[in-house]
Amino acid sequence: MPPRHHQPEALLAALSASRGRADRLTHTEHLAARQARYAPWPDGIRPEIVASAQALGIEEPWAHQAEAMKLAKSGQTVVLATGTASGKSLGYLAPVLSELLDGTEARNGRGATALYLAPTKALAADQRRRAAELAPQRVRAALYDGDTPPQEREWVRQYASYVLTNPDMLHRGILPAHPRWASFLKTLKYVVIDECHSYRGVFGSHVAQVLRRLRRVCERYGSSPTFLLASATTADPAATAQRLTGLPAVAVTEDASPRGPLVFALWEPPLTENVGEQGAPVRRTATAEAAYLLTELVERGTRTVVFVRSRRSAELVALQAQDQLGSPLAARVAAYRGGYLPEERRALERDLHSGRLLGLASTSALELGVDVSGLDAVLMAGYPGTRASLWQQAGRAGREAQGALAVLIARDDPLDTYLVHHPEALFATPVEATVLDPDNPHILAPHLCAAAAELPLTEADLPLFGPSTGQLLTVLEQRGLLRQRTKGSWYWTRRERAVDAVDLRGSGGSPVQIVEGSTGRLLGTVDAAAAHTTVHTGAVHLHQGRSYLVHDLDLESSVALVEPAEPPYTTAARDLTSISVLATDTTVEWGEARLSFGSVEVVNQVVGYLRKRISTGEVLGESKLDLPPRTLRTRAVWWSVTEDQLLDATIPFDQLPGAAHAAEHASIGLLPLFATCDRWDIGGVSVPLHPDTGLPTVFVYDGHSGGAGFAERGFRGAEQWLTATRDAIAACECERGCPSCVQSPKCGNGNDPLDKAAAVRLLDVLLAGAPGRSAGSA
Ligand SMILES: [Zn+2]
Ligand SMILES: [Zn+2]
């Protein structure tokens, strides 16, 4: 075997050395190695725990872990927001397990209890193993989820001191049956909320209300647990923790864990000869580019993982690299598609570690199942959506001394374009906040019902559930769901379980079930709100990385019948949307322009869909659909400019629709940089003359009833957000607009009209009056 050279700088130089490649490397960031900083074990951490940690090779905790332990011991709500592999679990486990050990000395052996919440069952199972490694057996840790057999559940309620579960189970199983959990709840000292950045949007808002219900029930049993949260690094984790728990929180953010040096490159694939919608040029896909880079890295004997979005792409990248490599190296590249048996996963791990396998293309499923740390290089085909996932993926590269290479390859969309041209958005202070809006009345109302069913609601409970509670109680009374038996005390009136009305991971409205027609197997569900655009008849639907063709969407029974299929095209729905302002909460003036936040009604009708070739984005044809309009009441941020401003920006009236539409698209594409949403969680409308404002107006709204906090975050960070939007459009080298800047894959209008140059002028004139701008340039 030839000697392997994995110096990341040398690798990167080699990758970009080929002809024409140099342009594609838009930025190189050198992340220096970080030395570990240690601190002594804080008081109150039991010697048994310290001994177990030391047996595992942890002599002393890192400084941030020790800090979190101290705060936890003092009863402070704390959020530990540090990087991947920074040992967040030990930070909360040491104080929690110490407390539980103290509790084993009580007469019944359970003087203290703790609850652990994870967003997935797999993570909870993993955490139970960690607890078992650290604490003696008399601390009884047990999983409690949908898979726990009924005969074991009673044991968990009566004897377990550390119960690991998920928010869904807390909502559906534990809280409604709280009398059976009385002895556990009475002694509840800690609630651990792991991976708390995943509680965002509608799901996060639901979880926030479930936690308020938990706090209320605990209070009834005389306990007041301390909340310990673990989060990826985001903007303002303390504020998020506070919004989630309703309690003031302290954040520990200074990461004291060691890190090897990392060279992080940003890479933009070239424009191709192919044309997409409206004749726009399209870039080479991120997956095709990743396959090229993977080929070269494997040729150099570099152990590399490529992260892609879907299983199908994983296969494509692996196949393409194998083709380019030829034998014998082709045999050393594989695709990882999830759904493997544990022994298959272990075999894969072994092969990667030993270097028998050099290249692996994978969906992020790998993040949960296989340990692939210590790689030479990581390629990411497209921004994975959040900084947390980005660092989780990049963090797979790196061995202590040698250093490693990570490459983010831009996909053809405005957010990726922006990021590869604005490295500070990735490497400086995070701007992306975990967004949730527990005050949304559509979310709060069913939790008030659930809370009333758990214990009658009283006036003393009102502050706990937020400012709109009083008003909502009246509405729920009028609807006959709650009744006041005595003044100021509300009861649930129905026979059915109040909790069954809420699916924490749905957004209300009965979700559409995706059923495989030939087998009758239920594959999953999509929100009612998204069904018309994503699972209409004829749609190609990706579900957990697999591709299906929708044969029929039956709205009466809320079922979409699908069959596995891999047609050479994707589909994009066409729709008509109108929007009206119901109430304006806040308006700020930016010079002559105005920026507002408030409630809107959006009426949307899906009228057809396009089929686009996967490899090139070329439009193959269009079909009509006959679906009813849908009405959505939600929250929006909107901005308008005056006629004088249009004159200043030299935008004649015939360019205005294209300018506003292009600005709207790009701004939707960029919002996920500031709010942890997906481009698909939000929508937009641009109107040359809107009846409610009397001016040209661009709206961006939350795609869920009542809102999920995304539009609000856009409003609060409007100047940064719209500046980034402007810069993303301006940075794109295309001439007249393309998917990397102003075209949107979810445009209901076939990306017509769009005017890239006028959009930049429009945003310039809008931003000229923004507070930061006018102060800075004066
Ligand atoms: Zn472009
Ligand atoms: Zn559009």
mmCIF file of N, CA, C and O and ligand atoms in Angstrom, residues 661 664-665 684 686 744 746-752 754, ligand 2:
data_model
loop_
_atom_site.group_PDB
_atom_site.id
_atom_site.type_symbol
_atom_site.label_atom_id
_atom_site.label_comp_id
_atom_site.label_asym_id
_atom_site.label_seq_id
_atom_site.Cartn_x
_atom_site.Cartn_y
_atom_site.Cartn_z
ATOM 1 N N HIS A 661 -41.252 39.440 -6.121
ATOM 2 C CA HIS A 661 -41.338 37.977 -6.110
ATOM 3 C C HIS A 661 -39.950 37.358 -5.870
ATOM 4 O O HIS A 661 -39.797 36.437 -5.061
ATOM 5 N N GLU A 664 -38.931 37.942 -2.312
ATOM 6 C CA GLU A 664 -39.703 37.035 -1.441
ATOM 7 C C GLU A 664 -39.061 35.642 -1.438
ATOM 8 O O GLU A 664 -38.796 35.077 -0.382
ATOM 9 N N HIS A 665 -38.809 35.102 -2.610
ATOM 10 C CA HIS A 665 -38.216 33.762 -2.682
ATOM 11 C C HIS A 665 -36.906 33.677 -1.917
ATOM 12 O O HIS A 665 -36.699 32.778 -1.116
ATOM 13 N N GLY A 684 -44.690 32.393 1.361
ATOM 14 C CA GLY A 684 -44.618 33.817 1.084
ATOM 15 C C GLY A 684 -45.555 34.222 -0.029
ATOM 16 O O GLY A 684 -45.981 33.390 -0.830
ATOM 17 N N SER A 686 -46.005 37.844 -2.627
ATOM 18 C CA SER A 686 -45.608 39.223 -2.931
ATOM 19 C C SER A 686 -46.672 39.831 -3.834
ATOM 20 O O SER A 686 -47.146 39.172 -4.752
ATOM 21 N N SER A 744 -37.310 29.334 -6.668
ATOM 22 C CA SER A 744 -37.657 28.494 -5.532
ATOM 23 C C SER A 744 -38.254 27.188 -6.016
ATOM 24 O O SER A 744 -39.094 27.177 -6.904
ATOM 25 N N LYS A 746 -40.340 25.496 -4.522
ATOM 26 C CA LYS A 746 -41.734 25.368 -4.114
ATOM 27 C C LYS A 746 -42.574 26.519 -4.642
ATOM 28 O O LYS A 746 -43.655 26.782 -4.150
ATOM 29 N N CYS A 747 -42.074 27.224 -5.659
ATOM 30 C CA CYS A 747 -42.855 28.340 -6.193
ATOM 31 C C CYS A 747 -44.134 27.805 -6.811
ATOM 32 O O CYS A 747 -44.113 26.890 -7.627
ATOM 33 N N GLY A 748 -45.240 28.416 -6.429
ATOM 34 C CA GLY A 748 -46.514 27.995 -6.997
ATOM 35 C C GLY A 748 -46.765 28.602 -8.355
ATOM 36 O O GLY A 748 -47.792 28.362 -8.984
ATOM 37 N N ASN A 749 -45.840 29.429 -8.828
ATOM 38 C CA ASN A 749 -46.049 30.210 -10.042
ATOM 39 C C ASN A 749 -45.078 29.850 -11.154
ATOM 40 O O ASN A 749 -44.909 30.624 -12.083
ATOM 41 N N GLY A 750 -44.402 28.723 -11.028
ATOM 42 C CA GLY A 750 -43.432 28.348 -12.046
ATOM 43 C C GLY A 750 -42.275 29.324 -12.127
ATOM 44 O O GLY A 750 -41.698 29.529 -13.186
ATOM 45 N N ASN A 751 -41.946 29.958 -11.003
ATOM 46 C CA ASN A 751 -40.833 30.912 -10.952
ATOM 47 C C ASN A 751 -40.957 32.015 -12.004
ATOM 48 O O ASN A 751 -39.983 32.371 -12.675
ATOM 49 N N ASP A 752 -42.148 32.547 -12.121
ATOM 50 C CA ASP A 752 -42.401 33.590 -13.102
ATOM 51 C C ASP A 752 -43.417 34.579 -12.535
ATOM 52 O O ASP A 752 -44.430 34.143 -11.999
ATOM 53 N N LEU A 754 -39.660 36.724 -12.331
ATOM 54 C CA LEU A 754 -38.592 36.977 -11.366
ATOM 55 C C LEU A 754 -37.616 37.974 -11.994
ATOM 56 O O LEU A 754 -37.241 37.812 -13.154
HETATM 57 ZN ZN ZN B 2 -42.928 32.109 -6.282
#
